[in-house]
XYZ file of C-alpha atoms in Angstrom:
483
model
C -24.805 3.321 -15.650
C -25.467 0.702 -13.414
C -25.563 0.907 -9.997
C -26.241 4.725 -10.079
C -29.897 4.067 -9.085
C -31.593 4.584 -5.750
C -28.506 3.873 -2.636
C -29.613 1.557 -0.353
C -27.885 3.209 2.353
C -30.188 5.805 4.290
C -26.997 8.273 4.969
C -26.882 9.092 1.807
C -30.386 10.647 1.739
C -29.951 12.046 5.391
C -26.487 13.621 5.040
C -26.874 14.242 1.530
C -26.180 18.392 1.777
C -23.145 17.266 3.842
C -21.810 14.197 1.204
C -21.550 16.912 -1.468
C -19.420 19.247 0.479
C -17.117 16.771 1.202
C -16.638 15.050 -2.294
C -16.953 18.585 -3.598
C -13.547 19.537 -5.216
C -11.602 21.666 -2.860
C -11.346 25.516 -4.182
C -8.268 25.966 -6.000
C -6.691 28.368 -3.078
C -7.339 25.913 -0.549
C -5.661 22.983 -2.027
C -2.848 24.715 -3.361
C -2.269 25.753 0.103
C -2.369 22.625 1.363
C 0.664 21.037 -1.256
C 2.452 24.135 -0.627
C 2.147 23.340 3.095
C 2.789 19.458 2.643
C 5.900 19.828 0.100
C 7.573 22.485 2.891
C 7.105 20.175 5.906
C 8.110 16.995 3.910
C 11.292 19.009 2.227
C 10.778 18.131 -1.117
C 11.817 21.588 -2.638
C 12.601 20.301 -5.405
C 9.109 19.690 -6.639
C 5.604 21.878 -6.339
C 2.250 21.336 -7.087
C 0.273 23.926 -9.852
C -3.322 23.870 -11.550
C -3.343 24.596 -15.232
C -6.588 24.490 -17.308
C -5.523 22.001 -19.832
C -4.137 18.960 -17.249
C -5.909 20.160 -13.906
C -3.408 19.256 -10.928
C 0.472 18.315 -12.014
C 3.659 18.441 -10.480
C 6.301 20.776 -11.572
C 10.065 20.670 -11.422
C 11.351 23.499 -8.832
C 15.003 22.576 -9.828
C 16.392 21.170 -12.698
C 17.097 17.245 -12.371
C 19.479 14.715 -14.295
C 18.380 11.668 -15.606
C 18.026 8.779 -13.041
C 18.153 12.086 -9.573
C 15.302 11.145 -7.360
C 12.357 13.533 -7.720
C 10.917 12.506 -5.052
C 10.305 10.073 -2.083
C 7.020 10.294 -0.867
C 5.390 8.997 2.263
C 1.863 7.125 1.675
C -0.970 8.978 3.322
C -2.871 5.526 3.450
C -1.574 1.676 2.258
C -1.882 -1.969 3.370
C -0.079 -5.126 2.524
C -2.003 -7.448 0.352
C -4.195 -10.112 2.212
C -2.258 -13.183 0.444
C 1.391 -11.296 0.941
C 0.951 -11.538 4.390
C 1.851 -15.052 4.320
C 5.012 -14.866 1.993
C 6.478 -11.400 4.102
C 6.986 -10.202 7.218
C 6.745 -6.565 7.033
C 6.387 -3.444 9.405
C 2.600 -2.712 9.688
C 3.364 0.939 8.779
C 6.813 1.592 6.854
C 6.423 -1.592 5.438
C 10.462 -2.957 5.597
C 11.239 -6.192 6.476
C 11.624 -6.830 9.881
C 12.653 -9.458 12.551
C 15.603 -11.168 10.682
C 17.175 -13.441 7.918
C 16.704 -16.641 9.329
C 13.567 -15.567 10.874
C 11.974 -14.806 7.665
C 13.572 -18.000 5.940
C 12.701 -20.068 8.303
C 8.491 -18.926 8.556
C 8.425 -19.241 4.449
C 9.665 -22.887 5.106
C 7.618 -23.388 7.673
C 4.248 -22.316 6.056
C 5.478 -24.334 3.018
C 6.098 -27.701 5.650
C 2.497 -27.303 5.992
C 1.405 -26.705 2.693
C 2.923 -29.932 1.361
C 1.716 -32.286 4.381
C -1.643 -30.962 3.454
C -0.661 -32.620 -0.093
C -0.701 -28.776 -1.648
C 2.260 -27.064 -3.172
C 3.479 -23.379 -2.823
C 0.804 -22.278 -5.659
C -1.414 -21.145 -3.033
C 0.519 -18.494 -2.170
C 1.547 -17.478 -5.701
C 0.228 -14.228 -7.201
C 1.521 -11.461 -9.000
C 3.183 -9.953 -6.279
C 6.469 -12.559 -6.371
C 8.632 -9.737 -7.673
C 12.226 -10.897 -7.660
C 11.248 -14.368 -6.718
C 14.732 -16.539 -7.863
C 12.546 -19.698 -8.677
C 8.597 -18.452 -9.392
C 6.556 -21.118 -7.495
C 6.976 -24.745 -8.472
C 6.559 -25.424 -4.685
C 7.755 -28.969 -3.351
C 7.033 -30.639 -6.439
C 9.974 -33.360 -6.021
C 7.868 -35.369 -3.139
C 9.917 -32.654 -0.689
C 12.614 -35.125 -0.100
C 15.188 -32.438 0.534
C 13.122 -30.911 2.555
C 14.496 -29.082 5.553
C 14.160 -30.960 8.940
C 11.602 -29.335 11.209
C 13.393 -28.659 14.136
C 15.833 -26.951 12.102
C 12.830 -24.557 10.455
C 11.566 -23.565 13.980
C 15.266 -23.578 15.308
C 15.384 -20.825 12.506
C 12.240 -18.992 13.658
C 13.037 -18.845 17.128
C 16.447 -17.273 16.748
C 18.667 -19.991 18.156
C 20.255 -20.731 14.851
C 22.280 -18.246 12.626
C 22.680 -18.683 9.250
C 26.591 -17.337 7.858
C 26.813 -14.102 6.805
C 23.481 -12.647 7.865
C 25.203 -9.854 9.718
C 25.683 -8.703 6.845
C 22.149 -7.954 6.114
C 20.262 -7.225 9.772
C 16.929 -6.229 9.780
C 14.807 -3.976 12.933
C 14.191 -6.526 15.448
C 10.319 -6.908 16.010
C 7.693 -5.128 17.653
C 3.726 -6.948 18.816
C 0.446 -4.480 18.254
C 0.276 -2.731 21.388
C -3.483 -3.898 21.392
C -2.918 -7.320 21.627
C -3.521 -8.453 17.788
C -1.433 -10.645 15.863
C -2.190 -9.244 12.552
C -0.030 -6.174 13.178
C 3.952 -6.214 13.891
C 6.420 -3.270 13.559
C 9.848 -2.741 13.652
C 12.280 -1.004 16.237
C 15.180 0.333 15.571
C 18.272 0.050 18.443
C 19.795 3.490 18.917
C 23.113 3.564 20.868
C 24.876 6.534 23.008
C 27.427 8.662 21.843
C 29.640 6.116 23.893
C 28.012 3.077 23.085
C 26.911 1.909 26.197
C 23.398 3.499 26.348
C 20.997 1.344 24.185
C 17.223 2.616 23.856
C 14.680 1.743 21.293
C 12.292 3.522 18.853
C 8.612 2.563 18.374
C 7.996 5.363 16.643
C 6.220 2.891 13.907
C 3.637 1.426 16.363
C 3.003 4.446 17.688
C 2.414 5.692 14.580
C 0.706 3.254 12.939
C -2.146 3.150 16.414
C -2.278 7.117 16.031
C -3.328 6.710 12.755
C -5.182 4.048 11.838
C -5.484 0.781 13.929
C -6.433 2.295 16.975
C -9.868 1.603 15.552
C -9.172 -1.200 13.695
C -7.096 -3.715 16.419
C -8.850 -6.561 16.915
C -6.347 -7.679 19.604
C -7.580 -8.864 23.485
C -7.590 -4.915 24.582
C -10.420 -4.384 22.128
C -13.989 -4.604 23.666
C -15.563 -8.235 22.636
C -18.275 -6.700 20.937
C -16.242 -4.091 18.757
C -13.616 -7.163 18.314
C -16.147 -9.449 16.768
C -17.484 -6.980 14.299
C -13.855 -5.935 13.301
C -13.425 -9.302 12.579
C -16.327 -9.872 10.426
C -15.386 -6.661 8.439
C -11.886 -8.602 8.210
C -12.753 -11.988 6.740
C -15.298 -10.256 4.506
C -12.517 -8.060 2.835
C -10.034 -11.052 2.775
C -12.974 -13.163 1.198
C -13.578 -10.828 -1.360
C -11.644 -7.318 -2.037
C -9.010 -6.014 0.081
C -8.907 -2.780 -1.101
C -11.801 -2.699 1.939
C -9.248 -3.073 4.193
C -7.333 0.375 2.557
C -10.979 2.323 2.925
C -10.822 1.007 6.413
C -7.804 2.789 7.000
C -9.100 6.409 5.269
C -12.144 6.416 7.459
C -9.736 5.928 10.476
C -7.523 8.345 9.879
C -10.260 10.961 9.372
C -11.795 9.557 12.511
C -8.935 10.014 14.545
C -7.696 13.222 12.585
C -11.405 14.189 13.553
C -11.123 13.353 16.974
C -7.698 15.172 17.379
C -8.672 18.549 15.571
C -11.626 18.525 17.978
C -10.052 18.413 21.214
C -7.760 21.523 20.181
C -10.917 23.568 18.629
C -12.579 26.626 19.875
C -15.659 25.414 21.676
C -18.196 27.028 19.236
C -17.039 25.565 16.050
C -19.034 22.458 14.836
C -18.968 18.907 14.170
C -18.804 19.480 10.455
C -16.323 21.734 10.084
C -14.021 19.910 12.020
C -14.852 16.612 9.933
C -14.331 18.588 6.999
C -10.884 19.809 8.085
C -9.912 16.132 9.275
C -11.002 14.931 5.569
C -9.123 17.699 3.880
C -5.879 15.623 2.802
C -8.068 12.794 1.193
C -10.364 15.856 -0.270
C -7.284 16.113 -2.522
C -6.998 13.126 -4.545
C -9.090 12.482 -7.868
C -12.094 10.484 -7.147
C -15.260 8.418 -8.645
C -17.241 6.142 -7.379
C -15.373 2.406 -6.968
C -18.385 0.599 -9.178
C -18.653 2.975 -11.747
C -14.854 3.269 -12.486
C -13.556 0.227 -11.767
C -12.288 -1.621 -15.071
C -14.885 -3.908 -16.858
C -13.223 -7.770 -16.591
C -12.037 -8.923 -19.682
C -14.472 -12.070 -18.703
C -17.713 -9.864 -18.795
C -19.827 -8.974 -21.961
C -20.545 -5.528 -22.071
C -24.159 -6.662 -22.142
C -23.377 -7.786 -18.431
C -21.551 -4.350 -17.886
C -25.090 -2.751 -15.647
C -25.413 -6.201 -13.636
C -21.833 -6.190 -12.985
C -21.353 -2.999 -11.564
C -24.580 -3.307 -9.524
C -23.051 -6.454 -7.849
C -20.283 -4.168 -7.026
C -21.821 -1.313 -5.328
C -23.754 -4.455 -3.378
C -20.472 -6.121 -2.414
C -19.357 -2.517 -1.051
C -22.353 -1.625 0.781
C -22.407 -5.088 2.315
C -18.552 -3.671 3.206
C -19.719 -0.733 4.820
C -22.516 -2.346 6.851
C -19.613 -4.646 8.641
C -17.229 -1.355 8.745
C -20.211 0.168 10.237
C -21.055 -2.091 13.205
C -17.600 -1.650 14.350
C -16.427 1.931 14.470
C -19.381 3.787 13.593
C -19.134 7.564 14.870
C -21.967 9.308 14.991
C -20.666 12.969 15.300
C -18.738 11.412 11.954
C -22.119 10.270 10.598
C -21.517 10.995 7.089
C -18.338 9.718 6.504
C -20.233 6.304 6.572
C -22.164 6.858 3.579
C -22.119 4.346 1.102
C -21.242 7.685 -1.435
C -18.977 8.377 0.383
C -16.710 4.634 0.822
C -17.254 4.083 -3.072
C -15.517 7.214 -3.916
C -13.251 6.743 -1.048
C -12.505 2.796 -2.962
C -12.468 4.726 -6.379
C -10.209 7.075 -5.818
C -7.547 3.660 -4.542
C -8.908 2.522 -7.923
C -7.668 5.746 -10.119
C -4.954 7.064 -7.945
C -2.634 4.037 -5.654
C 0.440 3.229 -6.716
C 1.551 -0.581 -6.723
C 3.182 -0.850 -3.356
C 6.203 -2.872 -3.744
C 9.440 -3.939 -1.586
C 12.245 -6.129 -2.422
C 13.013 -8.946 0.021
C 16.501 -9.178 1.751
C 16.220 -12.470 1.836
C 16.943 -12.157 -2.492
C 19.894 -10.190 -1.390
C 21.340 -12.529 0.857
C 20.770 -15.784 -1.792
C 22.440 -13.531 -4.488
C 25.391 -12.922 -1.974
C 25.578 -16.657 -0.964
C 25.416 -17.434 -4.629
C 28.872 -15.438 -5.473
C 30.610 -17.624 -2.786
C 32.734 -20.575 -3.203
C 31.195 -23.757 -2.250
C 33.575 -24.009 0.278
C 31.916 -21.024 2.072
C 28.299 -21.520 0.593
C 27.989 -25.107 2.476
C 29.932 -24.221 5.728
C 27.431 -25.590 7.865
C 24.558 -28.278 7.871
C 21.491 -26.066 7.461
C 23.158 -23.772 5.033
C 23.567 -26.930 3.023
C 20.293 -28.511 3.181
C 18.077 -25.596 2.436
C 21.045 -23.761 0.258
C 20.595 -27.651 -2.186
C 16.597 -26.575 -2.437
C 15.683 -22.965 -1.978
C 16.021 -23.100 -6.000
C 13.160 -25.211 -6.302
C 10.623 -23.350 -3.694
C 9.305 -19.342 -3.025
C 12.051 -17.999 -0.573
C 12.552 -14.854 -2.004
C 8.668 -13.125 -2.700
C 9.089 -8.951 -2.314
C 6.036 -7.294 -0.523
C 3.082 -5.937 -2.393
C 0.289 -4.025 -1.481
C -1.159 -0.695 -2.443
C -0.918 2.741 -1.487
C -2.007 6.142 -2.014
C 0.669 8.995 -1.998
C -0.429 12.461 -1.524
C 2.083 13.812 -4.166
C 3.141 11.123 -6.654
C -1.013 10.688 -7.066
C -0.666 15.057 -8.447
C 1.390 13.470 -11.409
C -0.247 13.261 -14.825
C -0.187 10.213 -17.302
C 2.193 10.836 -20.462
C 3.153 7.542 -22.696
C 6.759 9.388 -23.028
C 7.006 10.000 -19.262
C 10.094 12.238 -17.854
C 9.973 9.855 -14.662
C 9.314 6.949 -13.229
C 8.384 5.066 -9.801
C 11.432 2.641 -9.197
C 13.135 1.677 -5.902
C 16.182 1.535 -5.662
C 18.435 -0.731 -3.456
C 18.876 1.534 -0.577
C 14.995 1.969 -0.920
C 13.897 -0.518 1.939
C 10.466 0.978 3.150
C 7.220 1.705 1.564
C 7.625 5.126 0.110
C 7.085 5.731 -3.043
C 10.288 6.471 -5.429
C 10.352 8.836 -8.199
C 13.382 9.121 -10.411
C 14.420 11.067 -13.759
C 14.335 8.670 -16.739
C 15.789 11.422 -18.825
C 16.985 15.153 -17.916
C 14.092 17.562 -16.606
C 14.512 21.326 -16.666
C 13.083 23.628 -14.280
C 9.636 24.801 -14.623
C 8.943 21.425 -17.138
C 5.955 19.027 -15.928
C 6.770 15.751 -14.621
C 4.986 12.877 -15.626
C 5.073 9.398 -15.137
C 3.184 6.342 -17.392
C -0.002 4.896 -15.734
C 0.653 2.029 -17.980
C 2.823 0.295 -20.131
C 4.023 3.215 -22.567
C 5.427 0.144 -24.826
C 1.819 -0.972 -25.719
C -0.115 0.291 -29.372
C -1.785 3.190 -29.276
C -5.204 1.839 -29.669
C -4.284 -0.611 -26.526
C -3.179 2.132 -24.354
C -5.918 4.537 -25.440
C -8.323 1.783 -24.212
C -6.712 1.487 -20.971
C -6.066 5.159 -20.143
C -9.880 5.411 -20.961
C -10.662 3.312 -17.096
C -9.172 6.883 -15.851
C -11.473 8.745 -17.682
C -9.366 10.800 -19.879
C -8.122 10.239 -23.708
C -4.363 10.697 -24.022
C -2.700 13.566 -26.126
C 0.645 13.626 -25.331
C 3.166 13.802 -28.374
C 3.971 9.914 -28.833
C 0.081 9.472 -28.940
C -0.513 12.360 -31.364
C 2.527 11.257 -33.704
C 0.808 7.412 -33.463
C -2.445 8.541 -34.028
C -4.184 7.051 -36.914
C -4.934 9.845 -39.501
């Protein structure tokens, strides 16, 4: 297949005894200790984790569950908003809720669509497939923006110095900056009063977190040395220019890096730089993985003919990824983490495991509550009227969207008749994943959940389910089988 020749990366040929242990699958004991550790410090007894010969991996019921009982809420392991999303949302770097306020987030989607229109564009530059729950898609400022909102209402908005009615009604964790200096990054703080309500403190938990973690390594704020910065940077615009899911692989290598980094300074002095890598690589040992250019779905656009050239140009465009990624947090004592073997099976496993990471903006939930008003209320001020007359006509309302891998909803296998399904519900507000009962699920049964649409032919989904590598025999796909 292509791009299985030869690696251009010298790594691979000097750690390659290393490279196999760690995309070796773990021995059975080992990672079943592991979920069994994971489910009881997460407290999801309801679930567990079991091997079978038929399925491999799957996820059990430990209880029995009614239709539409959360399963499960699990906590990504590693996820990132998507480059373009960035724009429409302004979301905590590492729970990924909303954060800041209404008017603030209003009043930046106006802003950023001021700008597209005196540039003579419309909002479709920031339309993907993300705009979940958008009230209007995006026909941007098509009507010559003559209702547009004034500007020094829009940054009145953005700055906090006008409310919008009702709002309190829907607050949102005030905002926290990168502690490194970068703008890319903002979290959310929660206020936490005293008993009596006179002692206020606040949590950073998330940016502490979130540099822990991950972006410790990857800040490319004015605390991060010049050189290191400028490479980071590089890496950045590369990913944004071409795949973000670089920006994801970025975030596994750091967290094994730092997990790395941390196991090491509590270790006995004698143990070595291996083992400890190979413990701080353990939790992403555990998901499914191939390499990125060799599992990565062939574009409807490209002949098969084209299907070796293709996924040569992809194994390129990652190694040119891991060259950048490279010249700004290489780790020698790490060295073989940075194999290019290593980063496509690290981008393929994203690829066969992440779940669509998806949260609905308040700013929907406000319009809808504004909407049930009289118009006596709705127009109660000046800016409530002026943007309340055109918000129909332009993107207020996009939901975030990125991806994510989840250490426990990625153990669930594929059926087209699934027991359960990822949904949010409304009082789901961060970036967990959320798995509910579509039907009731006895103790002991499997639960599974559709990679796919379940509604399409069997032939369609057969093709699809094929990009995971596996042909599907539940019972709907038996009973539809052609004979």
């Amino acid at each position: 297949m292509g791009g299985s020749g030869v690696s251009p990366c010298d790594l691979d040929r000097e750690f390659a005894p290393q490279i196999a242990q760690l995309l070796a699958t773990p021995p059975l004991q080992s990672a079943q200790q592991y979920y069994d550790e994971l489910i009881l410090s997460k407290k999801h007894d309801g679930i567990r984790v079991s091997y079978s010969g038929k399925h491999g991996k799957g996820v059990c019921a430990n209880r029995d569950f009614a239709e539409d009982d959360l399963v499960l809420k699990d906590q990504m392991l590693v996820g990132a908003q998507h480059s373009l999303n960035k724009i429409d949302c302004v979301v905590c770097s590492y729970c990924f809720r909303f954060i800041g306020s209404i008017e603030f987030q209003i009043g930046r989607r106006l802003y950023l669509q001021s700008i597209g229109a005196s540039m003579g564009s419309t909002s479709e530059r920031h339309c993907h497939g993300s705009d979940v729950g958008s009230s209007a898609g995006c026909s941007g400022s098509t009507n010559g923006n003559s209702n547009a909102v004034p500007q020094e209402v829009v940054m009145s908005l953005m700055d906090g110095n006008t409310s919008l009615p009702f709002t309190d009604q829907f607050c949102l964790p005030s905002v926290v900056a990168c502690p490194g200096g970068c703008e890319g990054e903002l979290y959310c703080r929660e206020k936490k009063t005293g008993l009596l309500n006179t002692e206020i403190s606040y949590s950073q938990s998330c940016a502490d977190s979130d540099w822990d973690s991950y972006h410790s390594l990857l800040c490319t704020g004015s605390k991060t040395e010049p050189l290191r910065r400028s490479a980071l940077q590089k890496f950045i615009e590369h990913a944004n220019g071409t795949n973000d899911i670089f920006l994801v692989a970025a975030k596994a290598i750091t967290f094994t890096l730092l997990r790395y980094k941390k196991i090491k300074r509590q270790a006995a002095s004698h143990e070595s730089s291996f083992s400890l890598l190979m413990e701080a690589w353990k939790p992403l040992s555990m998901g499914f993985k191939k390499r990125w250019w060799e599992c990565v779905a062939l574009p409807e656009d490209i002949d098969s003919s084209e299907e070796d050239s293709f996924r040569q140009q992809m194994r390129d465009l990652a190694f040119a990824s891991l060259q950048l990624l490279k010249d700004a947090i290489f780790d020698p004592e790490c060295a073989p983490l940075f194999s290019l073997d290593v980063y496509g099976h690290i981008i393929g496993m994203f690829e066969l495991n992440n779940l669509d990471l998806v949260v609905a903006s308040p700013v929907e939930d406000y319009f809808i509550h504004i909407d049930d008003l009289p118009d006596s209320e709705k127009y109660c001020n000046i800016c409530m009227f002026l943007f309340a007359r055109q918000y129909k006509f332009i993107s207020l309302t996009i939901s975030l969207a990125g991806t994510a891998f989840f250490p426990l909803q990625s153990c669930m296998n594929h059926s087209c008749c699934p027991n359960a399904k990822a949904f949010k519900r409304d009082e789901d507000k961060d970036g967990h994943a959320v798995i509910l009962a579509l039907k009731p699920i006895s103790k002991g049964e499997e639960i599974t959940i559709s990679y796919i649409d379940e509604d399409l032919s069997y032939e369609e989904r057969q093709a699809q389910l094929a990009d995971y590598g596996f042909t599907c025999a539940c019972s709907k796909c038996q009973e539809e089988q052609p004979i």
